[in-house]
XYZ file of C-alpha atoms in Angstrom:
154
model
C 109.730 104.515 44.456
C 109.320 101.193 46.803
C 108.830 101.347 50.558
C 109.402 97.971 52.451
C 107.039 98.011 55.479
C 107.874 95.350 58.137
C 105.559 94.912 60.979
C 106.971 94.935 64.837
C 104.520 95.066 67.072
C 101.651 92.196 68.119
C 98.413 92.484 67.758
C 97.276 92.661 71.332
C 95.380 95.730 72.238
C 95.586 97.255 68.834
C 92.253 99.488 67.879
C 90.267 98.655 65.408
C 91.218 101.368 62.620
C 94.087 100.423 62.736
C 93.751 96.608 62.670
C 91.903 96.902 59.368
C 94.883 98.628 57.935
C 97.285 96.355 58.880
C 94.928 93.880 57.517
C 94.773 95.744 54.219
C 98.415 96.281 54.409
C 98.296 92.337 54.571
C 100.367 92.897 57.670
C 99.138 90.078 59.139
C 101.887 88.757 62.213
C 104.880 90.365 63.469
C 108.177 90.182 61.058
C 106.339 90.205 57.618
C 107.205 92.119 55.529
C 105.666 93.733 52.454
C 106.564 96.225 49.180
C 104.231 98.835 48.584
C 104.281 101.783 45.905
C 104.746 105.418 46.971
C 101.581 107.200 47.006
C 99.699 109.009 48.826
C 96.987 106.594 50.044
C 100.255 104.626 51.351
C 101.729 107.148 53.096
C 98.752 107.935 54.681
C 98.009 104.332 56.061
C 101.194 104.336 56.821
C 101.217 106.946 58.811
C 98.046 105.567 60.020
C 99.775 102.604 61.717
C 103.465 104.267 62.868
C 103.497 102.534 66.020
C 103.169 98.689 64.699
C 104.972 98.900 61.951
C 108.880 100.450 60.577
C 108.930 101.366 56.542
C 111.229 102.967 54.292
C 112.885 103.235 50.721
C 114.313 99.490 49.957
C 117.297 99.375 47.170
C 117.532 97.286 44.299
C 120.170 95.203 45.683
C 118.073 94.219 49.244
C 115.190 93.630 46.915
C 116.775 90.878 44.827
C 118.186 89.377 48.259
C 114.978 88.978 49.823
C 113.422 87.502 46.072
C 115.710 85.236 46.609
C 115.901 84.360 49.788
C 112.581 84.756 51.568
C 110.569 84.942 47.886
C 107.862 82.090 47.983
C 105.503 80.378 45.674
C 101.842 79.223 46.313
C 102.428 76.077 48.573
C 105.576 77.919 50.316
C 107.825 77.204 46.959
C 111.187 78.288 47.460
C 111.990 80.649 44.564
C 115.554 81.053 42.521
C 116.482 82.669 39.439
C 115.887 79.810 37.394
C 112.138 79.547 38.247
C 111.798 83.320 37.794
C 112.850 83.759 34.361
C 110.605 80.658 33.301
C 107.609 82.741 35.136
C 107.917 86.178 34.486
C 110.049 86.363 31.725
C 112.732 88.859 33.126
C 115.760 88.041 35.672
C 115.829 88.814 39.121
C 116.979 92.566 38.882
C 114.921 93.350 35.808
C 111.906 92.167 38.235
C 113.126 93.785 41.686
C 114.013 97.398 39.320
C 110.247 97.613 37.774
C 109.238 96.721 41.334
C 110.594 99.678 42.428
C 110.119 102.060 39.551
C 106.024 101.138 40.284
C 105.760 99.260 36.813
C 104.850 96.612 37.884
C 103.491 95.559 41.534
C 104.700 92.196 43.791
C 100.640 90.781 43.623
C 100.920 90.686 39.861
C 103.566 88.521 39.907
C 103.612 84.947 40.712
C 105.611 85.313 43.956
C 103.346 85.854 46.870
C 102.579 89.411 48.058
C 104.504 88.982 52.140
C 107.774 87.872 52.602
C 108.037 86.117 56.364
C 110.863 87.115 58.156
C 113.145 86.124 60.764
C 113.303 88.528 64.355
C 116.362 90.889 63.416
C 119.469 89.445 64.670
C 121.710 91.246 67.442
C 118.093 92.941 68.168
C 116.463 96.355 67.378
C 118.146 99.002 68.014
C 118.972 99.981 71.653
C 115.661 101.849 72.541
C 113.579 99.183 71.850
C 110.329 98.165 70.147
C 108.008 100.869 71.608
C 109.815 104.139 70.208
C 110.265 105.630 67.354
C 113.131 105.230 65.033
C 113.989 108.957 65.872
C 114.296 108.411 69.336
C 116.411 105.120 69.051
C 114.080 102.903 68.674
C 112.148 100.051 65.970
C 109.330 102.083 65.159
C 108.252 104.860 62.081
C 109.406 105.465 59.382
C 113.487 105.035 58.870
C 114.636 105.743 55.517
C 117.493 104.214 53.581
C 118.263 102.425 56.783
C 115.539 100.247 55.957
C 117.819 98.117 54.259
C 120.187 97.452 57.250
C 117.108 96.064 58.750
C 116.455 94.156 56.178
C 120.321 92.416 55.924
C 119.471 91.591 59.502
C 116.661 89.512 59.456
C 116.800 87.571 56.206
């Protein structure tokens, strides 16, 4: 499986060790999203920055939409199915399947590893951005519900 990780909170007042972890995850700005494999290393990193990000298991359909809508090539060029087929030798669904299974990483493809998203339409849940997801907020682990949030942000 793979996790979609979205940065929710900004960089004011962030401890240095947490800022370094966010930098290692390539989450430099609010509303940026990365796809990371489900390994113990990344789980530890996510636990460390849980007060600044939200994450969950991304499904194949959402990843395909994310790549086609918000994926970019170097030079900020948009992608379409033909370009992906030409550069990777596989169609978008096959690429998404391999990324989710962990056979290839997003940084091994010609796509940029960070997706820049809009703020969510209709906002975050009623708790705001300073409470954990379990308390009705936006932060922390949210499991399969990350796909709903990604839909709102694309």
